[in-house]
Short mmCIF file of C-alpha atoms in Angstrom, two decimals:
data_model
loop_
_atom_site.label_atom_id
_atom_site.label_comp_id
_atom_site.label_asym_id
_atom_site.label_seq_id
_atom_site.Cartn_x
_atom_site.Cartn_y
_atom_site.Cartn_z
CA UNK A 1 32.15 134.09 77.90
CA UNK A 2 34.46 136.44 78.30
CA UNK A 3 38.44 135.39 79.59
CA UNK A 4 39.01 136.72 83.01
CA UNK A 5 41.58 139.00 82.79
CA UNK A 6 44.62 137.67 84.70
CA UNK A 7 46.99 138.69 87.20
CA UNK A 8 47.50 142.17 87.29
CA UNK A 9 51.25 142.46 86.90
CA UNK A 10 50.70 140.98 83.63
CA UNK A 11 47.18 141.91 82.72
CA UNK A 12 46.41 143.17 78.71
CA UNK A 13 44.61 146.17 78.20
CA UNK A 14 41.50 144.93 77.34
CA UNK A 15 40.62 148.88 79.00
CA UNK A 16 42.91 150.99 76.47
CA UNK A 17 42.48 149.09 73.38
CA UNK A 18 38.30 149.98 73.69
CA UNK A 19 39.67 153.89 74.26
CA UNK A 20 41.89 153.61 70.98
CA UNK A 21 39.20 151.97 69.03
CA UNK A 22 36.33 153.08 70.12
CA UNK A 23 36.51 156.62 71.82
CA UNK A 24 32.86 157.05 71.68
CA UNK A 25 31.55 154.67 73.24
CA UNK A 26 31.60 156.51 76.74
CA UNK A 27 30.04 153.93 79.87
CA UNK A 28 27.73 155.82 81.51
CA UNK A 29 27.12 155.31 84.95
CA UNK A 30 23.86 155.58 84.89
CA UNK A 31 21.99 151.95 82.86
CA UNK A 32 18.01 150.58 82.67
CA UNK A 33 18.48 148.19 85.83
CA UNK A 34 18.32 150.72 88.96
CA UNK A 35 22.93 150.22 89.14
CA UNK A 36 22.62 154.29 89.70
CA UNK A 37 22.83 156.29 92.60
CA UNK A 38 24.28 153.88 95.04
CA UNK A 39 21.04 150.98 94.43
CA UNK A 40 23.26 148.02 93.09
CA UNK A 41 21.84 144.26 94.05
CA UNK A 42 23.18 143.53 97.28
CA UNK A 43 25.52 140.07 96.63
CA UNK A 44 26.21 137.54 99.41
CA UNK A 45 29.82 136.86 101.33
CA UNK A 46 29.72 133.69 100.12
CA UNK A 47 27.80 134.50 96.40
CA UNK A 48 30.81 137.65 96.04
CA UNK A 49 33.02 134.71 97.34
CA UNK A 50 31.62 132.23 94.65
CA UNK A 51 31.89 134.86 91.56
CA UNK A 52 35.81 135.51 92.43
CA UNK A 53 36.27 131.81 92.08
CA UNK A 54 34.01 131.09 88.92
CA UNK A 55 36.03 133.65 86.86
CA UNK A 56 39.59 132.58 88.32
CA UNK A 57 38.89 128.78 86.17
CA UNK A 58 41.29 127.78 83.49
CA UNK A 59 40.29 129.23 80.49
CA UNK A 60 40.36 127.11 77.28
CA UNK A 61 42.11 126.90 74.66
CA UNK A 62 41.25 130.82 73.29
CA UNK A 63 43.97 132.69 71.77
CA UNK A 64 44.94 136.46 73.64
CA UNK A 65 43.42 138.31 70.19
CA UNK A 66 39.80 136.90 70.07
CA UNK A 67 39.70 137.62 74.38
CA UNK A 68 41.56 140.70 73.65
CA UNK A 69 38.46 141.10 70.36
CA UNK A 70 35.84 140.05 73.03
CA UNK A 71 36.46 142.03 75.89
CA UNK A 72 36.25 145.43 73.29
CA UNK A 73 32.89 144.31 72.16
CA UNK A 74 31.68 143.77 75.55
CA UNK A 75 32.23 147.07 76.50
CA UNK A 76 31.58 148.83 73.28
CA UNK A 77 28.25 146.85 74.22
CA UNK A 78 27.82 147.88 77.85
CA UNK A 79 28.93 151.42 76.98
CA UNK A 80 26.03 151.38 73.84
CA UNK A 81 23.89 149.87 76.10
CA UNK A 82 24.07 149.30 80.03
CA UNK A 83 22.42 146.32 81.05
CA UNK A 84 22.86 144.76 84.02
CA UNK A 85 24.19 141.98 82.23
CA UNK A 86 26.59 142.74 80.49
CA UNK A 87 27.78 144.20 83.40
CA UNK A 88 27.07 141.37 85.68
CA UNK A 89 29.56 139.67 82.32
CA UNK A 90 32.66 142.58 82.80
CA UNK A 91 32.15 141.86 86.99
CA UNK A 92 33.01 137.88 85.85
CA UNK A 93 36.14 139.15 83.64
CA UNK A 94 37.53 141.39 85.51
CA UNK A 95 36.46 138.77 89.11
CA UNK A 96 40.13 138.02 89.95
CA UNK A 97 40.99 141.58 90.76
CA UNK A 98 39.21 141.83 93.24
CA UNK A 99 40.55 138.10 94.80
CA UNK A 100 44.55 139.80 94.45
CA UNK A 101 43.68 143.66 95.74
CA UNK A 102 41.44 141.75 99.16
CA UNK A 103 44.72 139.47 99.33
CA UNK A 104 47.29 142.01 99.26
CA UNK A 105 45.01 144.56 101.77
CA UNK A 106 44.20 141.68 103.90
CA UNK A 107 48.05 140.76 104.50
CA UNK A 108 48.45 142.69 107.35
CA UNK A 109 44.60 142.86 108.98
CA UNK A 110 44.16 140.27 111.61
CA UNK A 111 43.10 136.32 111.72
CA UNK A 112 39.81 137.05 112.37
CA UNK A 113 38.89 139.18 109.64
CA UNK A 114 38.08 137.36 107.06
CA UNK A 115 38.90 137.46 103.19
CA UNK A 116 35.34 136.52 101.64
CA UNK A 117 34.41 139.62 103.25
CA UNK A 118 36.88 142.12 101.85
CA UNK A 119 36.15 140.28 98.47
CA UNK A 120 32.44 141.24 99.34
CA UNK A 121 33.36 144.55 99.86
CA UNK A 122 35.78 144.34 96.98
CA UNK A 123 32.77 143.31 94.30
CA UNK A 124 30.92 146.57 94.71
CA UNK A 125 33.63 148.78 94.66
CA UNK A 126 33.62 146.63 90.88
CA UNK A 127 30.74 147.32 89.92
CA UNK A 128 31.36 150.77 90.97
CA UNK A 129 34.73 151.45 88.83
CA UNK A 130 32.88 148.95 85.72
CA UNK A 131 29.84 152.19 86.09
CA UNK A 132 31.71 155.16 86.20
CA UNK A 133 34.66 153.88 84.01
CA UNK A 134 35.38 156.93 80.79
CA UNK A 135 36.89 154.35 77.88
CA UNK A 136 37.59 158.06 75.93
CA UNK A 137 40.02 158.73 78.60
CA UNK A 138 42.99 156.65 77.38
CA UNK A 139 43.67 155.43 81.28
CA UNK A 140 44.60 151.44 81.86
CA UNK A 141 40.91 149.71 83.71
CA UNK A 142 42.98 147.19 85.59
CA UNK A 143 44.55 149.99 87.31
CA UNK A 144 41.90 152.51 87.72
CA UNK A 145 39.85 149.57 89.22
CA UNK A 146 42.46 148.28 91.22
CA UNK A 147 42.14 151.44 93.28
CA UNK A 148 38.24 151.96 93.12
CA UNK A 149 38.76 147.70 94.81
CA UNK A 150 41.06 148.82 97.43
CA UNK A 151 38.94 152.29 98.52
CA UNK A 152 35.47 150.08 98.81
CA UNK A 153 38.06 147.74 101.44
CA UNK A 154 38.72 150.06 103.40
CA UNK A 155 36.25 152.01 103.48
CA UNK A 156 34.41 148.68 105.06
CA UNK A 157 36.96 148.00 107.26
CA UNK A 158 36.83 151.47 108.79
CA UNK A 159 33.59 151.43 108.97
CA UNK A 160 33.24 148.21 111.37
CA UNK A 161 36.44 150.06 113.06
CA UNK A 162 35.28 150.91 116.74
CA UNK A 163 37.85 153.17 117.61
CA UNK A 164 38.33 157.30 116.10
CA UNK A 165 40.19 157.55 113.08
CA UNK A 166 40.63 161.10 115.02
CA UNK A 167 42.23 157.95 117.76
CA UNK A 168 43.92 155.93 115.56
CA UNK A 169 46.25 158.76 113.57
CA UNK A 170 46.72 159.48 117.13
CA UNK A 171 48.00 156.23 117.31
CA UNK A 172 50.26 156.00 114.43
CA UNK A 173 52.66 158.72 116.13
CA UNK A 174 53.20 157.86 119.28
CA UNK A 175 54.25 154.71 117.71
CA UNK A 176 56.51 156.38 115.68
CA UNK A 177 57.45 159.07 117.80
CA UNK A 178 58.71 156.17 120.56
CA UNK A 179 60.70 154.08 116.86
CA UNK A 180 62.21 157.81 116.94
CA UNK A 181 63.76 158.06 120.35
CA UNK A 182 64.69 154.99 120.67
CA UNK A 183 66.70 154.62 118.27
CA UNK A 184 67.69 157.85 119.04
CA UNK A 185 68.22 156.93 122.60
CA UNK A 186 69.00 153.64 122.22
CA UNK A 187 67.44 152.98 124.95
CA UNK A 188 63.27 153.11 126.47
CA UNK A 189 61.83 156.29 125.84
CA UNK A 190 60.52 158.02 129.17
CA UNK A 191 57.84 159.24 129.01
CA UNK A 192 58.85 163.06 129.27
CA UNK A 193 60.37 162.76 126.74
CA UNK A 194 58.33 161.36 124.98
CA UNK A 195 55.88 164.60 126.13
CA UNK A 196 58.13 166.39 124.86
CA UNK A 197 59.32 164.58 121.64
CA UNK A 198 55.22 165.29 120.58
CA UNK A 199 55.04 168.45 122.29
CA UNK A 200 52.69 167.45 125.08
CA UNK A 201 52.58 167.64 128.61
CA UNK A 202 52.47 164.93 130.96
CA UNK A 203 48.96 165.59 132.38
CA UNK A 204 48.41 166.19 128.00
CA UNK A 205 50.05 162.00 127.34
CA UNK A 206 48.51 160.57 130.17
CA UNK A 207 44.86 161.14 128.85
CA UNK A 208 46.25 160.62 125.49
CA UNK A 209 47.69 157.26 126.83
CA UNK A 210 43.84 156.66 128.46
CA UNK A 211 42.33 157.61 124.72
CA UNK A 212 44.35 155.15 122.76
CA UNK A 213 43.56 152.37 126.00
CA UNK A 214 40.47 150.42 123.55
CA UNK A 215 42.86 150.19 120.89
CA UNK A 216 44.63 147.06 122.42
CA UNK A 217 41.34 145.01 121.65
CA UNK A 218 43.01 141.39 120.10
CA UNK A 219 39.65 138.66 119.09
CA UNK A 220 39.29 136.06 121.62
CA UNK A 221 39.01 133.85 119.01
CA UNK A 222 42.16 134.29 117.55
CA UNK A 223 44.84 131.06 117.24
CA UNK A 224 47.84 130.80 118.85
CA UNK A 225 50.22 128.97 119.55
CA UNK A 226 51.26 125.78 116.45
CA UNK A 227 50.17 122.78 115.14
CA UNK A 228 48.33 120.51 117.14
CA UNK A 229 48.89 122.64 119.70
CA UNK A 230 46.55 125.80 118.26
CA UNK A 231 44.59 127.04 120.46
CA UNK A 232 42.34 130.25 120.96
CA UNK A 233 43.39 133.00 122.88
CA UNK A 234 39.58 132.51 125.12
CA UNK A 235 40.25 129.55 126.04
CA UNK A 236 44.76 131.09 127.44
CA UNK A 237 42.63 133.38 129.65
CA UNK A 238 42.16 132.29 133.92
CA UNK A 239 39.45 131.21 135.75
CA UNK A 240 39.94 132.80 138.74
CA UNK A 241 37.28 130.47 140.29
CA UNK A 242 38.40 127.40 139.50
CA UNK A 243 40.51 125.45 141.22
CA UNK A 244 44.49 125.43 141.20
CA UNK A 245 45.71 121.61 140.85
CA UNK A 246 48.70 122.34 142.07
CA UNK A 247 47.59 124.04 145.23
CA UNK A 248 45.00 121.19 146.07
CA UNK A 249 47.96 118.95 145.17
CA UNK A 250 49.79 120.29 147.84
CA UNK A 251 47.26 121.23 150.66
CA UNK A 252 46.02 117.62 151.08
CA UNK A 253 49.71 116.82 151.06
CA UNK A 254 50.15 119.08 154.16
CA UNK A 255 46.88 117.53 156.07
CA UNK A 256 47.94 114.17 155.56
CA UNK A 257 51.46 115.03 157.59
CA UNK A 258 50.19 117.39 160.16
CA UNK A 259 47.62 114.27 160.49
CA UNK A 260 50.02 112.02 160.66
CA UNK A 261 52.09 114.51 162.94
CA UNK A 262 49.25 114.82 165.52
CA UNK A 263 48.33 110.73 165.92
CA UNK A 264 52.94 110.65 166.86
CA UNK A 265 51.22 113.53 169.81
CA UNK A 266 51.00 112.14 173.07
CA UNK A 267 47.48 111.26 174.13
CA UNK A 268 47.14 114.65 176.28
CA UNK A 269 48.70 117.35 173.74
CA UNK A 270 46.37 115.30 170.75
CA UNK A 271 43.06 115.93 172.61
CA UNK A 272 44.39 119.52 173.57
CA UNK A 273 44.80 120.42 169.76
CA UNK A 274 41.83 118.11 168.30
CA UNK A 275 38.96 120.33 170.66
CA UNK A 276 41.35 124.01 169.71
CA UNK A 277 41.89 123.68 166.06
CA UNK A 278 38.99 121.46 164.70
CA UNK A 279 36.33 121.05 167.90
CA UNK A 280 36.84 125.54 168.10
CA UNK A 281 36.83 124.87 172.07
CA UNK A 282 38.81 128.07 173.97
CA UNK A 283 41.62 127.50 176.33
CA UNK A 284 38.90 127.59 179.22
CA UNK A 285 36.60 125.79 178.31
CA UNK A 286 39.77 122.94 177.38
CA UNK A 287 40.44 123.19 180.60
CA UNK A 288 37.39 122.63 182.18
CA UNK A 289 37.62 118.82 180.15
CA UNK A 290 40.78 118.05 180.67
CA UNK A 291 40.15 119.67 184.77
CA UNK A 292 43.22 121.86 184.53
CA UNK A 293 43.88 125.41 184.45
CA UNK A 294 43.43 127.53 181.57
CA UNK A 295 46.96 127.84 182.33
CA UNK A 296 47.72 124.99 182.06
CA UNK A 297 46.08 124.14 179.15
CA UNK A 298 47.80 126.63 178.01
CA UNK A 299 51.65 124.91 178.42
CA UNK A 300 49.71 122.22 177.13
CA UNK A 301 49.16 123.42 173.51
CA UNK A 302 52.14 125.50 173.03
CA UNK A 303 54.02 122.23 174.02
CA UNK A 304 52.07 120.73 170.84
CA UNK A 305 52.42 123.31 168.37
CA UNK A 306 55.86 122.77 169.09
CA UNK A 307 56.00 118.97 168.77
CA UNK A 308 53.63 119.51 166.07
CA UNK A 309 56.33 121.70 164.13
CA UNK A 310 59.43 119.15 164.91
CA UNK A 311 57.85 116.84 163.29
CA UNK A 312 56.96 117.64 160.40
CA UNK A 313 59.66 119.39 159.84
CA UNK A 314 62.09 116.33 160.21
CA UNK A 315 59.72 115.20 157.45
CA UNK A 316 59.44 117.85 155.19
#
């Protein structure tokens, strides 16, 4: 087992040494295990992450020269006979590059994007880099591999994006135009000014805004808040069918005050209010119950309402 590659900024020149010592050992893009033409074995995300973490462990007491000699011999053997076993040993050796690049790429991504998914995509990029690397060109493998790993991760992210790349590009154009205008105007730019900056008509700008609406999407499982108060975004969405506890408390208190005010009315006024508002009788029907005319009931109702309003104002 060879030693893992150090952090890329301080990585050794394993591939360079191969080029210097053995220019007759090119790496063929096809091995005896069917890895050519994209028929490489699939690695589950958990296995890919475990591969990277196992290769990131501490090394024994081997010196740097021993590590260098080991990787040179491994590259030479792979160039002469590119078997899957030798390729897997190279993958384990350079696996820390995948974790490094995945961490750099994942810095600017939403929190719902798992680092293990990025590592899985990066592992395929590393395998592709090992198969297509040509040591005789004198290039440093770490530099070449990091570009392939980053490209594989970005390609996988783009494949999972439901927004077309053209729309993403237009969204970036609009953001840059707004930044330029606000820096120049020192205020929020109007739609007309933004359309002029983008060399569009107002109608075309509104159509562009309609297309960009699909880019403003967030994951409902994103955490918001800090510390123990963290909650998912879904937990903060209002439920329109749920009862508002504040409104329910205010309504219950208002009903209590109204009931107390009705109790303090005279008996006839209380009967009129009860029959009209709770029994849903008309003024004529209430008149027949009380043995008075409809106009008299109307007077009693008006008097009762005014007294209730006064009592509620006093208690409020």
